[in-house]
Amino acid sequence: MGLPQRFILVLLSIYLYSASVVNTQQEFKIQSVKLIIEPRNDVTAGTNVTLRCQATVSTSTEKGPIREYTILKNDKIVYTKTIGSSEDFVYQLHNARVFSTGLYQCKLDIQGDTKLSKAQRLNVQGLSQPVLHLEMNVVNEGEEVQATCIAPGEIGSFIFFFFDNDEQMSRVEGLSNQAKTTFRLSSGGIHKIHCSYKIRTAEDTFPSTKSNNVTVSVKELSITPVLKISPDSTIYEGDHLNISCSAQNFHSSSEGYKLFLSQGTKLLRTGNSTINHNMVAVPKVSEALTFDCRVEMRNVEKYTKKAISVVELFSVPSLTMFPTEIFQGEIMTLTCNSERFASQRINREDLEYTLYPSKNLPSSGKPGVFNVKALQNDFNYTCSAEAKGIKKDSKTLMIRPKVHVSALKISIEDKVILKKSITILCQSNGSLPINYTLFKDNVQVGTKVIRERNRQAVFMDVINKPGEIQYRCEAKNSLHSNKTGSSQHLSVNVIVPLSLMTLTVIPTPLAISEGEDLRFICSVNGTGPVTFKWYRTGSAVPLQTNTTTETYSSFVIKPVSKNDSDKYYCEASNGANKVRSENVDVQVLMALWKKMLIIVACLLLLSVLLLVASMLYIKSKRDRREAAAELSVKPSSPKSDDPLTVNLTHDTDVYNAATVKVDRAEVSVWSKRKPETESDDEISKMSNEPNVEYTEVVHARSTDPDRGAADPPDYGSVEYAELNREQFEISQYHPQVHSYQDLPEPVD
């Protein structure tokens, strides 16, 4: 087999193997994952706990897929393991402790497809008792002691506490189940030491019980601090004090000590031997002077304290003013005084008072009394009292001179309308508070107190009668002065609301003709000024607006026309209200001259029509007579037995243009007939012409007697008998009429 054949076989094998691998890939579905805690969810400390994870997975092959299990506690991963079987996954908690308490879950992962079980809570109860160990049971005062506290078998996050006779000495935190600490016992005697701990979990903290008690005997140091203060009797303000701090019963020559002298929180002196300190006694308000003497040796500190009372020589002075309310430029009295003093040491006359600032102060002749003129602005004063070299200052007295009321103004916010509430405003300049009083025609209406700046006093009032009313404001801001500010009188006119509105039209609406002046008069009851407006219905724009102090007004349309026919109304307002009149229907009649002109024109037109009718009638009769008279008959000699066909065509009913066609020849009716040789057939054919509309024989008429004798016609006599006979024959023939277009032309 050649190389190419082998290469092809290898490629084919690879292809077939890949296809088989693809075909044998198994499919699966995770149906459920369940976590079981054994033996139970609530156990005591030291129990072996099993976390069993059961999973139900459906697969397409007998051999299951690779599974990855993860145990979570409080949403944090605790353990992860991959297995290839379908057996339950088991996680052991040997010797479970309180720290194992929490919410557990099991997660299954198969080729990226995951499912999480429901959470199960494990509660482990009971902590082991802590054990305390000390290095020494007998120590000297101030000597260090090392202690160890152990929590047997516990795991987790710990907080250890160490106690001396139930008083906590130290605290140690860590992840180990034991903690060490060192401490000093500062007092001699028997001390009982114990410890305890707490374990912290994500949800809570669990405390342990107390450990065993360990007794420690402490040998006390013999050194003692000594504090002395002189004088030891009653101490007055200003007395000199001598204070000493020392140590006694100190027998060791190899160790030193250190002394500390303090007054309250202020350290006065330090030293390695006796300390002396001198000072002047200064009292504290409602508090005694406290001194502290401390001795420190081997990290052991001992102290003693003393408190002394210092009698005040004189009290702190107070600065007062009279009167308590002062206005700019007024004289006031300032008094500086110490209410208490030690009569065993000084007299009241020994006190000297001073006022600050003290420029140009008039003397009052009394100690501590000063007469001062108030300035234009705010100012401050203080005073001092001094005796036996001791000086005390008073608190600062701030003086704010008040300003008398001025520029008092009065105003009314609204229009004054009869029987309606109005607002009166009063305002002035000056110091607060300000008392305002309102007067109406010199009768007091009310009082207001204003305590805020830039605020007006607001009064409400109602006026029940028309006419002129006067208001006035008074203002006062001093309790000790009669000085009062008064405003000017404010006169107001009371507006009476409008009523009883009437609209009059001159002339009356039924007698208005074009070209006349149309006047609308609007009147109301009330007080002015009144604004009148006239409107045409359907329009929001007034025809005219007029403001007057009278209670009536008028509007004129001149000259009036037919287009002015409409409904009109009037509105009036005076600030109190608005009233409207009834609508007035105005119909403008035609002017008299136009009526006369129409009558004359109608008469003339009628006359013309009658005249034309008469003329037409007369002309019609005349034309009929003339038409009859124009018909003439010429002599002829036709055979008596030959029929005569006459075609007559006329343009009018009165025969004003008669023309006779005989056998389509344009000749006169009375012209010579054709020779008798013409056959009857030809005559018959001629009589059957469809263009003949009608046949008629015209007979000669007698002369109209109304027109008188007429001239005899020039065409000779007429044989009436022969014509009548022929007419009879003609009437026997009725040709069919088609149109008027084939009628024969008239004969000239």
XYZ file of C-alpha atoms in Angstrom:
748
model
C 0.000 0.000 0.000
C 1.466 3.295 -0.991
C 1.873 6.398 1.136
C -1.041 8.273 -0.378
C -3.420 5.419 0.372
C -2.274 5.267 3.984
C -2.723 9.018 4.375
C -6.266 8.778 3.059
C -7.073 5.954 5.468
C -5.733 7.959 8.407
C -7.872 10.971 7.488
C -10.900 8.748 7.098
C -10.305 7.177 10.512
C -10.024 10.592 12.145
C -13.240 11.697 10.503
C -15.123 8.598 11.571
C -13.831 8.884 15.151
C -14.864 12.526 15.369
C -18.282 11.679 14.080
C -18.634 8.902 16.618
C -17.616 11.269 19.415
C -20.170 13.814 18.314
C -22.826 11.180 18.072
C -22.036 9.742 21.475
C -22.244 13.115 23.339
C -24.803 12.579 26.039
C -27.648 14.865 26.908
C -28.804 15.567 30.480
C -31.231 17.563 32.592
C -30.865 18.538 36.287
C -34.286 17.938 37.753
C -33.737 18.742 41.434
C -31.102 19.368 44.121
C -31.897 18.821 47.810
C -29.810 19.404 50.970
C -30.390 17.286 54.084
C -28.786 17.994 57.524
C -28.186 14.888 59.620
C -28.949 13.986 62.344
C -31.126 17.138 62.582
C -31.013 20.887 62.132
C -30.721 21.736 65.869
C -27.784 20.064 67.645
C -25.599 20.675 70.664
C -21.923 21.564 70.497
C -19.642 18.577 69.774
C -22.150 16.678 67.588
C -20.947 15.226 64.281
C -23.144 16.763 61.550
C -23.515 15.470 57.983
C -24.624 17.689 55.082
C -26.071 15.374 52.404
C -26.638 16.736 48.907
C -29.077 14.686 46.811
C -29.441 15.450 43.084
C -31.798 14.005 40.479
C -30.338 14.167 36.956
C -31.856 12.605 33.801
C -29.304 11.557 31.142
C -29.354 10.034 27.652
C -26.718 7.387 28.514
C -26.191 4.937 31.310
C -23.003 6.616 32.487
C -23.749 9.946 34.128
C -21.854 13.188 33.443
C -19.158 14.676 35.669
C -20.734 16.573 38.607
C -19.316 19.457 40.624
C -20.827 19.999 44.102
C -20.379 23.151 46.170
C -21.385 23.680 49.824
C -22.260 27.298 50.742
C -22.682 28.803 54.215
C -24.385 32.178 54.417
C -23.840 32.595 50.616
C -20.087 31.955 50.950
C -18.327 28.911 49.499
C -17.224 26.406 52.162
C -16.237 23.341 50.136
C -16.184 22.225 46.455
C -15.701 18.715 45.022
C -16.041 17.034 41.594
C -17.332 13.435 41.338
C -18.245 11.158 38.437
C -20.952 9.044 40.051
C -24.609 9.695 40.713
C -24.307 8.976 44.422
C -25.200 11.558 47.080
C -22.506 14.058 47.937
C -21.685 14.113 51.704
C -19.917 16.883 53.647
C -18.954 16.166 57.280
C -18.864 18.671 60.169
C -16.936 16.855 62.851
C -17.476 18.060 66.390
C -19.792 20.929 65.309
C -19.442 24.187 67.174
C -21.501 27.333 67.615
C -19.462 28.932 64.850
C -20.954 26.315 62.472
C -24.406 27.865 62.936
C -25.778 29.340 59.698
C -27.713 28.838 56.447
C -26.335 26.079 54.212
C -27.007 25.364 50.527
C -25.834 22.810 47.956
C -25.085 23.813 44.348
C -24.703 21.325 41.479
C -22.839 22.257 38.279
C -22.820 19.968 35.192
C -21.068 21.385 32.141
C -22.144 24.939 33.009
C -25.737 24.034 33.889
C -26.268 24.813 37.619
C -29.023 24.305 40.141
C -29.164 25.442 43.787
C -30.971 23.714 46.623
C -33.194 25.373 49.168
C -31.370 26.777 52.219
C -31.288 24.714 55.424
C -30.425 26.257 58.794
C -28.060 24.528 61.211
C -28.249 25.626 64.844
C -25.425 24.525 67.162
C -26.037 25.377 70.795
C -23.654 25.503 73.749
C -20.153 26.939 74.211
C -17.437 25.282 76.217
C -16.467 26.876 79.557
C -13.307 29.010 79.301
C -10.209 28.126 81.365
C -8.014 30.847 83.042
C -4.329 30.461 83.908
C -2.153 33.045 85.851
C 1.649 33.030 86.151
C 1.678 34.223 89.805
C -0.791 34.125 92.636
C 1.150 36.470 95.010
C 2.423 39.863 93.728
C 3.429 43.263 95.017
C 1.255 46.323 94.450
C 1.928 47.635 90.928
C 3.617 44.467 89.700
C 2.563 43.048 86.290
C 0.566 39.802 86.075
C 0.204 37.657 82.889
C -3.064 35.772 82.307
C -4.188 33.256 79.607
C -7.858 32.487 78.750
C -8.684 29.372 76.629
C -11.933 28.365 74.856
C -11.496 24.565 74.516
C -12.510 23.110 71.163
C -14.123 26.308 69.831
C -13.455 27.874 66.442
C -14.399 31.185 64.854
C -13.931 34.850 65.663
C -13.335 35.447 69.406
C -13.543 38.332 71.880
C -11.944 37.572 75.263
C -12.636 39.556 78.451
C -10.574 39.624 81.688
C -12.096 40.705 85.018
C -10.818 41.733 88.460
C -13.556 41.252 91.039
C -16.204 41.526 88.272
C -14.593 44.740 86.981
C -13.346 44.415 83.414
C -9.605 45.005 83.069
C -8.880 44.230 79.411
C -10.315 42.928 76.113
C -8.572 40.869 73.415
C -9.936 39.980 69.917
C -8.673 37.309 67.513
C -9.311 34.117 65.541
C -7.502 31.843 67.977
C -9.377 30.056 70.744
C -6.996 31.432 73.402
C -5.809 34.931 74.366
C -3.096 36.351 76.651
C -2.897 39.689 78.481
C -0.923 41.466 81.235
C -2.282 43.789 83.914
C -1.315 45.496 87.203
C -3.175 45.300 90.483
C -2.944 48.757 92.070
C -4.429 48.058 95.476
C -3.353 45.585 98.184
C -5.398 42.632 99.349
C -7.104 39.636 97.730
C -8.182 39.879 94.053
C -10.350 37.308 92.243
C -9.584 37.089 88.523
C -11.741 35.361 85.858
C -12.361 35.528 82.082
C -15.071 34.909 79.447
C -15.402 35.059 75.658
C -17.844 35.638 72.819
C -17.974 34.079 69.359
C -19.148 36.282 66.489
C -20.972 34.855 63.474
C -22.417 36.584 60.429
C -25.787 36.834 62.135
C -25.208 37.101 65.871
C -22.780 36.970 68.823
C -22.837 34.072 71.291
C -21.460 34.607 74.846
C -19.809 31.916 76.970
C -20.084 31.290 80.670
C -17.523 32.566 83.222
C -14.221 30.773 83.633
C -12.799 29.478 86.863
C -11.789 32.125 89.486
C -8.089 32.543 90.267
C -7.168 34.258 93.565
C -4.229 36.712 93.620
C -2.769 38.183 96.827
C -1.353 41.756 96.408
C 1.129 43.187 98.886
C 0.454 46.939 99.388
C 3.289 49.548 99.295
C 3.761 51.396 102.578
C 4.253 54.899 101.009
C 1.491 57.488 101.766
C 0.957 61.043 100.295
C 0.461 63.953 102.762
C -1.293 67.296 101.867
C -1.215 70.383 104.167
C -2.921 73.815 103.666
C -2.491 76.884 105.907
C -4.187 78.812 107.324
C -6.454 76.008 108.344
C -9.204 78.309 109.729
C -11.650 80.523 107.819
C -10.056 81.772 104.644
C -11.167 85.070 103.088
C -10.746 86.251 99.570
C -7.302 87.801 99.204
C -5.656 85.742 102.001
C -2.283 84.114 101.218
C -2.301 80.307 101.142
C 0.671 77.939 101.799
C 0.196 74.403 100.353
C 2.633 71.455 100.798
C 2.653 67.910 99.276
C 4.956 65.122 100.620
C 5.291 61.277 101.040
C 5.517 59.267 104.296
C 6.440 55.667 105.298
C 8.894 55.300 102.472
C 11.623 52.818 103.565
C 13.268 51.654 100.334
C 16.427 53.526 99.447
C 16.861 51.824 96.080
C 13.589 53.033 94.562
C 12.441 56.630 94.091
C 9.009 58.217 93.800
C 7.495 61.359 92.274
C 5.037 63.913 93.727
C 2.317 65.877 91.878
C 0.368 68.899 93.298
C -2.788 70.052 91.451
C -5.709 72.463 91.900
C -8.638 70.953 90.093
C -7.346 70.202 86.605
C -4.473 72.676 86.883
C -1.081 71.126 87.753
C 0.653 73.473 90.219
C 3.962 71.723 91.005
C 5.893 68.402 90.624
C 8.964 67.070 92.514
C 10.823 64.087 94.019
C 10.487 65.387 97.568
C 8.220 67.733 99.514
C 6.474 70.352 97.296
C 5.444 73.849 98.609
C 3.190 76.293 96.765
C 2.010 79.856 97.771
C -1.018 81.662 96.276
C -3.739 84.253 97.001
C -7.137 82.787 97.796
C -9.636 83.504 95.063
C -13.143 82.129 95.555
C -15.025 80.192 92.924
C -18.709 80.765 92.339
C -20.704 78.022 94.140
C -17.614 75.846 94.272
C -14.841 75.165 96.805
C -11.106 75.122 96.023
C -9.922 71.489 95.605
C -6.233 70.482 95.883
C -4.717 67.065 94.992
C -1.417 65.518 96.187
C -0.233 62.334 94.358
C 2.752 60.043 94.766
C 3.791 57.598 92.025
C 6.117 54.577 92.522
C 6.519 51.345 90.487
C 3.544 52.240 88.349
C 1.548 52.485 91.549
C -0.172 55.792 92.184
C -1.584 56.973 95.520
C -3.260 60.287 96.196
C -5.054 62.450 98.760
C -7.401 65.406 98.259
C -8.571 68.447 100.277
C -11.222 71.070 99.558
C -11.337 74.519 101.247
C -13.996 77.238 101.139
C -12.979 80.838 100.493
C -15.250 83.583 101.801
C -15.841 86.300 99.169
C -14.583 89.748 100.265
C -17.266 91.470 98.151
C -19.500 90.269 95.389
C -19.095 91.016 91.716
C -20.726 94.425 91.052
C -23.847 94.726 88.898
C -24.568 97.695 86.606
C -28.199 98.824 86.253
C -29.978 101.729 84.570
C -33.021 103.835 85.361
C -35.418 104.203 83.738
C -35.271 100.869 82.042
C -36.658 102.465 78.873
C -34.689 105.379 77.526
C -35.077 107.509 74.401
C -32.394 109.309 72.429
C -31.040 112.409 74.187
C -32.691 111.677 77.534
C -30.788 111.557 80.874
C -30.528 108.189 82.592
C -28.982 106.984 85.850
C -26.435 104.133 85.922
C -25.768 102.433 89.257
C -22.763 100.174 90.005
C -23.161 98.172 93.247
C -21.772 95.103 95.053
C -24.584 93.618 97.077
C -22.473 91.504 99.477
C -19.229 92.154 101.323
C -17.351 90.557 104.235
C -18.027 92.956 107.125
C -15.320 91.167 109.218
C -12.689 92.493 106.834
C -14.058 95.652 105.053
C -16.759 98.342 105.248
C -19.033 99.416 102.365
C -17.177 102.729 102.201
C -14.002 100.816 101.366
C -15.429 99.886 97.956
C -14.527 102.148 95.039
C -16.599 102.103 91.836
C -15.555 103.131 88.355
C -17.689 103.409 85.152
C -16.253 102.662 81.727
C -16.100 104.585 79.457
C -15.892 107.532 81.838
C -15.665 110.605 79.580
C -17.532 113.728 80.715
C -19.666 111.956 83.271
C -21.562 114.345 85.567
C -21.150 113.594 89.283
C -24.175 112.497 91.276
C -22.573 112.762 94.732
C -23.255 109.073 95.567
C -20.733 106.218 95.278
C -21.401 104.089 92.221
C -24.163 106.373 90.844
C -23.620 108.061 87.442
C -25.871 110.333 85.346
C -25.505 109.694 81.607
C -27.164 111.219 78.538
C -28.420 108.659 76.023
C -26.668 108.743 72.674
C -28.235 108.529 69.220
C -27.136 104.933 68.730
C -26.525 101.802 70.779
C -23.661 101.877 73.309
C -22.160 99.696 76.097
C -21.113 100.443 79.689
C -19.258 98.430 82.362
C -18.204 99.221 85.930
C -15.685 97.878 88.453
C -15.518 97.605 92.264
C -12.190 97.539 94.150
C -11.144 96.934 97.771
C -7.994 95.574 99.519
C -6.300 95.319 96.151
C -9.001 93.114 94.707
C -10.809 94.400 91.644
C -13.907 92.941 90.088
C -15.704 93.945 86.877
C -19.420 93.878 86.191
C -21.044 92.415 83.165
C -21.457 94.667 80.140
C -24.651 96.678 80.063
C -25.880 97.256 76.506
C -28.035 100.346 76.148
C -30.226 100.774 73.110
C -31.901 104.181 73.105
C -35.383 104.106 71.645
C -36.662 106.454 68.945
C -39.945 108.304 69.432
C -42.612 107.716 66.828
C -42.481 110.045 63.844
C -43.714 110.396 60.278
C -47.016 108.749 61.102
C -48.969 107.920 57.938
C -52.511 106.719 57.355
C -53.910 105.197 54.189
C -56.841 103.155 52.948
C -56.097 100.048 50.948
C -59.453 99.618 49.195
C -62.197 101.781 47.753
C -64.660 102.980 50.334
C -68.002 101.405 49.444
C -71.161 101.793 51.443
C -71.822 98.876 53.853
C -68.655 97.041 52.831
C -65.567 96.377 54.920
C -62.547 98.626 54.321
C -58.922 98.329 55.445
C -57.155 101.288 57.084
C -53.345 101.146 57.422
C -51.256 103.072 59.961
C -47.441 103.142 59.937
C -44.709 105.255 61.513
C -41.005 105.349 62.268
C -39.785 104.632 65.783
C -38.698 101.941 68.196
C -40.841 98.900 68.791
C -43.312 98.046 70.153
C -45.658 100.782 68.898
C -49.261 101.174 70.035
C -51.570 102.461 67.269
C -55.060 103.884 67.856
C -57.545 104.596 65.032
C -60.142 107.376 65.259
C -63.182 107.817 63.003
C -64.685 111.300 63.159
C -62.755 111.664 66.477
C -64.323 108.505 67.884
C -61.911 105.687 68.796
C -62.357 102.609 66.609
C -59.622 100.240 67.870
C -56.015 99.735 69.056
C -53.181 97.588 67.631
C -49.710 96.769 68.990
C -46.939 96.231 66.418
C -43.799 94.352 67.550
C -42.154 93.698 64.166
C -40.225 96.098 61.975
C -41.700 97.400 58.708
C -45.122 96.138 59.645
C -48.280 98.222 59.423
C -51.151 98.373 61.850
C -54.224 97.050 60.048
C -57.714 98.178 61.079
C -61.037 97.000 59.613
C -64.145 99.174 59.501
C -67.575 99.322 57.830
C -69.308 102.579 56.779
C -73.085 102.445 56.951
C -74.001 105.923 55.754
C -73.055 107.935 52.674
C -71.107 111.149 52.841
C -67.601 112.230 53.849
C -65.798 110.369 56.667
C -62.537 111.408 58.412
C -60.011 108.950 59.847
C -56.951 109.665 62.018
C -54.164 107.523 63.590
C -52.269 108.044 66.844
C -49.051 106.174 67.763
C -47.108 105.815 71.022
C -44.063 103.697 71.944
C -43.222 104.908 75.477
C -44.686 103.578 78.722
C -43.305 106.444 80.781
C -43.932 109.351 78.434
C -47.088 111.004 77.196
C -45.480 111.909 73.915
C -47.817 110.710 71.169
C -47.603 111.000 67.379
C -50.700 111.767 65.331
C -51.328 111.485 61.607
C -53.138 113.949 59.378
C -56.859 113.584 58.863
C -57.770 111.285 55.999
C -61.044 112.291 54.355
C -62.822 109.670 52.296
C -65.938 109.836 50.164
C -68.227 106.874 50.466
C -69.130 105.253 47.168
C -72.797 104.238 46.920
C -73.308 101.191 44.660
C -75.237 101.820 41.434
C -78.858 100.716 41.068
C -82.113 101.413 39.203
C -80.521 101.817 35.785
C -82.688 103.119 32.910
C -81.983 103.574 29.197
C -84.069 106.147 27.310
C -84.159 106.543 23.505
C -85.104 109.867 21.866
C -87.107 109.760 19.655
C -89.012 106.667 20.628
C -87.814 103.459 18.936
C -91.028 103.244 16.857
C -90.721 106.762 15.384
C -87.114 106.849 14.172
C -86.498 107.717 10.552
C -83.369 107.890 8.483
C -81.444 111.117 8.715
C -82.597 111.962 12.242
C -80.385 112.129 15.359
C -80.787 109.119 17.672
C -79.991 109.842 21.336
C -79.495 107.240 24.104
C -79.736 108.570 27.691
C -78.484 106.277 30.473
C -79.177 107.113 34.142
C -78.525 105.337 37.476
C -78.835 105.847 41.200
C -75.540 106.013 43.159
C -72.437 108.153 43.466
C -69.877 109.136 40.859
C -67.640 109.210 39.121
C -69.554 106.839 36.895
C -68.269 105.265 33.681
C -70.985 104.749 31.064
C -70.551 102.423 28.080
C -72.965 101.922 25.204
C -72.991 98.646 23.287
C -74.602 97.206 20.222
C -75.664 93.602 20.814
C -73.244 91.081 19.398
C -70.228 93.385 19.791
C -67.851 93.417 22.759
C -66.411 96.814 21.781
C -68.338 99.735 23.255
C -69.721 102.328 20.864
C -68.744 105.059 23.306
C -67.262 105.313 26.809
C -67.840 108.318 29.009
C -66.779 108.949 32.625
C -68.598 111.668 34.508
C -69.318 112.775 38.028
C -73.021 112.860 37.179
C -75.303 109.849 37.411
C -76.444 110.115 33.808
C -74.914 110.450 30.367
C -75.951 110.309 26.726
C -74.746 108.969 23.401
C -75.893 110.254 20.006
C -75.876 108.601 16.587
C -76.246 111.247 13.890
C -77.551 110.963 11.339
C -79.116 107.562 11.799
C -79.317 105.148 8.888
C -81.015 101.889 8.088
C -77.799 100.026 9.111
C -78.228 101.305 12.644
C -81.273 99.134 13.215
C -80.372 96.750 16.051
C -80.617 96.176 19.796
C -78.651 98.482 22.115
C -77.869 98.477 25.833
C -75.860 100.511 28.360
C -73.431 99.559 31.163
C -72.392 101.719 34.123
C -69.748 101.227 36.829
C -68.382 103.349 39.667
C -65.806 101.105 41.376
C -68.408 99.597 43.685
C -70.339 97.559 41.163
C -71.449 97.336 37.539
C -75.037 97.454 36.250
C -76.559 96.879 32.811
C -79.716 98.170 31.241
C -82.368 96.265 29.353
C -81.931 95.868 25.579
C -83.676 98.499 23.440
C -84.770 97.431 19.949
C -84.218 100.261 17.475
C -85.803 99.977 13.985
C -84.929 102.879 11.646
C -87.736 103.740 9.244
C -87.291 105.049 5.693
C -87.037 108.827 5.255
C -90.250 110.694 4.239
C -88.777 112.139 1.048
C -87.768 108.672 -0.039
C -91.314 107.453 0.514
C -92.728 110.349 -1.593
C -90.157 109.752 -4.284
C -91.108 106.087 -4.504
C -94.819 106.979 -4.729
C -94.210 109.487 -7.515
C -92.000 107.036 -9.351
C -94.625 104.339 -9.074
C -97.348 106.690 -10.424
C -95.162 107.741 -13.313
C -94.368 104.142 -14.145
C -98.024 103.206 -14.016
C -98.917 106.126 -16.327
C -96.264 105.115 -18.801
C -97.464 101.518 -18.792
C -101.043 102.597 -19.393
C -99.993 104.925 -22.195
C -97.945 102.224 -23.871
C -100.779 99.737 -23.540
C -103.224 102.200 -25.119
C -100.913 102.931 -27.978
C -100.331 99.279 -28.642
C -104.016 98.619 -28.603
C -104.758 101.422 -31.042
C -101.953 100.376 -33.308
C -103.199 96.803 -33.275
C -106.659 97.831 -34.429
C -105.277 100.080 -37.128
C -103.007 97.390 -38.472
C -105.872 94.946 -38.749
C -107.924 97.464 -40.760
C -105.028 98.242 -43.021
C -104.355 94.599 -43.641
C -107.946 94.020 -44.614
C -107.974 97.010 -46.879
C -104.837 95.988 -48.728
C -106.315 92.732 -49.921
C -107.499 93.287 -53.515
C -108.872 90.983 -56.286
C -107.810 91.426 -59.927
C -110.227 90.348 -62.715
C -109.535 86.962 -64.330
C -111.238 84.500 -66.637
C -110.658 81.100 -65.308
C -112.900 78.287 -66.080
C -115.747 77.932 -63.773
C -114.943 74.340 -63.116
C -111.194 74.797 -62.472
C -110.198 74.699 -58.834
C -108.310 77.600 -57.429
C -105.604 76.984 -54.885
C -104.530 79.947 -52.793
C -101.588 79.797 -50.357
C -101.541 82.693 -47.953
C -98.575 83.544 -45.796
C -98.676 86.352 -43.231
C -96.066 87.703 -40.902
C -98.401 88.978 -38.199
C -101.809 88.241 -36.903
C -103.168 91.395 -38.508
C -102.123 90.295 -41.992
C -99.828 93.210 -42.542
C -97.775 91.388 -45.231
C -100.065 89.019 -47.156
C -98.643 87.150 -50.039
C -100.387 84.557 -52.134
C -98.533 81.788 -53.981
C -100.299 80.000 -56.734
C -98.535 76.856 -58.040
C -95.240 78.145 -56.515
C -95.327 81.188 -58.780
C -94.763 84.479 -57.135
C -97.728 86.371 -58.564
C -100.604 88.176 -57.120
C -103.575 86.299 -55.922
C -105.639 88.060 -58.470
C -103.232 87.698 -61.378
C -104.055 85.850 -64.570
C -104.390 82.172 -64.237
C -102.566 79.724 -66.404
C -104.167 78.503 -69.574
C -106.885 75.999 -69.253
C -104.758 73.478 -71.035
C -103.101 72.692 -67.797
C -104.289 69.366 -66.642
C -106.102 68.626 -63.505
C -103.251 66.384 -62.424
C -100.800 69.244 -62.339
C -103.180 71.304 -60.324
C -103.651 68.387 -58.021
C -99.900 67.953 -57.633
C -99.502 71.603 -56.871
C -102.195 71.467 -54.249
C -100.433 68.591 -52.530
C -97.338 70.662 -51.676
C -96.373 69.897 -48.072
C -95.155 73.437 -47.444
C -98.637 74.921 -47.420
C -99.565 75.703 -43.875
C -103.101 76.867 -44.324
C -105.528 78.099 -47.075
C -107.689 81.118 -46.835
C -109.924 83.141 -49.129
C -110.117 86.780 -48.343
C -113.386 88.462 -49.122
C -113.750 92.137 -49.692
C -115.147 93.933 -46.685
C -117.158 96.992 -46.435
C -115.531 100.147 -45.463
C -115.104 100.719 -41.716
C -117.693 103.314 -40.815
C -115.374 104.596 -38.018
C -112.675 105.478 -40.469
C -114.916 107.058 -43.052
C -115.022 106.397 -46.766
C -111.992 104.716 -48.252
C -110.651 105.076 -51.669
C -111.787 102.287 -53.936
C -109.054 99.828 -54.753
C -107.402 100.070 -58.107
C -107.591 96.411 -58.915
C -111.177 96.455 -60.198
C -114.288 94.643 -59.092
C -114.494 91.257 -57.449
C -116.853 88.489 -58.358
C -117.851 87.424 -54.886
C -119.913 84.533 -56.097
C -117.121 83.006 -58.077
C -114.652 83.545 -55.202
C -116.928 81.994 -52.669
C -117.348 78.981 -54.858
C -113.664 78.554 -55.242
C -113.184 79.027 -51.482
C -115.460 76.098 -50.904
C -113.364 74.000 -53.223
C -110.136 75.056 -51.632
C -111.374 74.238 -48.169
C -111.889 70.650 -49.261
C -108.127 70.156 -49.451
C -106.019 69.928 -46.250
C -102.296 69.818 -46.892
C -99.825 68.502 -44.267
C -97.813 71.250 -42.505
C -94.085 70.560 -41.987
C -92.487 73.912 -41.242
C -92.570 77.556 -41.913
C -89.393 77.509 -43.974
C -91.182 76.498 -47.256
C -93.769 79.249 -47.183
C -93.745 81.287 -50.398
C -92.102 84.667 -50.481
C -94.494 87.610 -50.451
C -95.447 89.150 -53.810
C -94.424 92.677 -54.334
